[in-house]
CSV table of C-alpha atoms in Angstrom, one decimal:
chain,number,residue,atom,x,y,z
A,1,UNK,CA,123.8,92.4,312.5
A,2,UNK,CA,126.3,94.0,309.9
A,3,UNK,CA,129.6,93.4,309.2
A,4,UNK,CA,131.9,96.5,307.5
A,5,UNK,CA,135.2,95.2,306.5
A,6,UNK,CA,137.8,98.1,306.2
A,7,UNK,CA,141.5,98.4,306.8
A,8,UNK,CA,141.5,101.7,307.1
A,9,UNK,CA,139.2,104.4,308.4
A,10,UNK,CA,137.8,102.2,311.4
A,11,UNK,CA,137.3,105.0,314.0
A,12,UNK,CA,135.9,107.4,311.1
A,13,UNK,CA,133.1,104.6,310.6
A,14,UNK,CA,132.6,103.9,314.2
A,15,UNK,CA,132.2,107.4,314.7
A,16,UNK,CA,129.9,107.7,311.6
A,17,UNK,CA,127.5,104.9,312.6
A,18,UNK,CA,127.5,104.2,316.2
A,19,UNK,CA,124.2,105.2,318.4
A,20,UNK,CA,123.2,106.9,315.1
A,21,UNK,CA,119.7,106.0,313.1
A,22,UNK,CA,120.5,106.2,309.5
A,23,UNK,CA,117.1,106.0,307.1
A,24,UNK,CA,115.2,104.4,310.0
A,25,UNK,CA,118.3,102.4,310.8
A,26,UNK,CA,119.7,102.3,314.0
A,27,UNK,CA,123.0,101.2,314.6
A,28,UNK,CA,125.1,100.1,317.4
A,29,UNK,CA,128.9,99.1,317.5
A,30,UNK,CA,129.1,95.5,319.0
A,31,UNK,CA,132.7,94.6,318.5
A,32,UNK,CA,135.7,94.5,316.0
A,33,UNK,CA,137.2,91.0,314.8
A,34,UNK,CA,140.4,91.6,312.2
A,35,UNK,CA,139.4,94.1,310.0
A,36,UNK,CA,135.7,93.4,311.0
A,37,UNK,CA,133.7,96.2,312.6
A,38,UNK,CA,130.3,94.5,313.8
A,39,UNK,CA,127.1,96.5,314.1
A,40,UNK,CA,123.9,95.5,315.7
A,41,UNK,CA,120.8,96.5,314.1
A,42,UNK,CA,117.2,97.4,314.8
A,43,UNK,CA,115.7,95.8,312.2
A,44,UNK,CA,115.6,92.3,310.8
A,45,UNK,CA,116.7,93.2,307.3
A,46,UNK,CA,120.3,92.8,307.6
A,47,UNK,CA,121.2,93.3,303.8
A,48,UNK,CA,118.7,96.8,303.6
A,49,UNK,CA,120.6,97.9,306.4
A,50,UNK,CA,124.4,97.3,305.0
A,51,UNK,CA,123.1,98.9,301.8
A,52,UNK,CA,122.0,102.0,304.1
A,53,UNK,CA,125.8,101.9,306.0
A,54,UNK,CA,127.2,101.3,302.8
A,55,UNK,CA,126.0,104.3,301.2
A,56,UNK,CA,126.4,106.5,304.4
A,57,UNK,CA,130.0,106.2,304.5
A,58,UNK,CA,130.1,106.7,300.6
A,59,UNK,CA,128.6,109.8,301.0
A,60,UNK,CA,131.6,111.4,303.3
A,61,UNK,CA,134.3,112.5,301.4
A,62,UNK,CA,137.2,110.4,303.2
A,63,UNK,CA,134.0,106.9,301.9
A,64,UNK,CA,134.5,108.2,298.5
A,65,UNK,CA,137.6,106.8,298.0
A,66,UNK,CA,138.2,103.7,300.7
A,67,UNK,CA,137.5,100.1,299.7
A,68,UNK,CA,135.8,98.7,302.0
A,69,UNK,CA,132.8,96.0,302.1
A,70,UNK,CA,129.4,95.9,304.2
A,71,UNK,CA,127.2,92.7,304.3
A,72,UNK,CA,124.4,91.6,306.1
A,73,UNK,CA,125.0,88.7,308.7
C-alpha cells in the first residue's frame, strides 16, 4: 500500500492513478483518511512503487508545482 499526502489536487491524482498500471505498477484507490489518499498495490515493494506515483504526478503539469508527499506503507 501507498499513501499520497496532498491538500490539493486529490480528484486529479485519483483520476491519475486509479485502475491504472504505471511502470509495471498497478494501482488501486482504497480510501482517503485527512489529506491521505491510500492506494493498494500489486507489488510488494511499497517504496519503488511511491517513487513510480511520485514521479507520475510530477510529470502532469498541474504535479509540477503541488507539494505533496508519497511513501510506502
Amino acid at each position: 500500500m501507498i499513501e499520497i499526502s496532498s491538500a490539493m489536487q486529490q480528484e486529479a491524482i485519483k483520476s491519475l492513478l486509479d485502475g491504472k498500471e504505471v511502470e509495471g505498477v498497478t494501482f488501486t484507490f482504497d480510501k482517503k483518511q485527512g489529506i491521505k489518499l491510500l492506494f493498494k498495490i500489486d507489488t510488494s515493494n511499497s517504496e519503488e512503487a511511491a517513487k513510480i506515483a511520485k514521479e507520475a504526478i510530477k510529470q502532469e503539469a498541474w504535479g509540477k508545482v503541488l507539494y505533496f508527499q508519497a511513501i510506502g506503507k
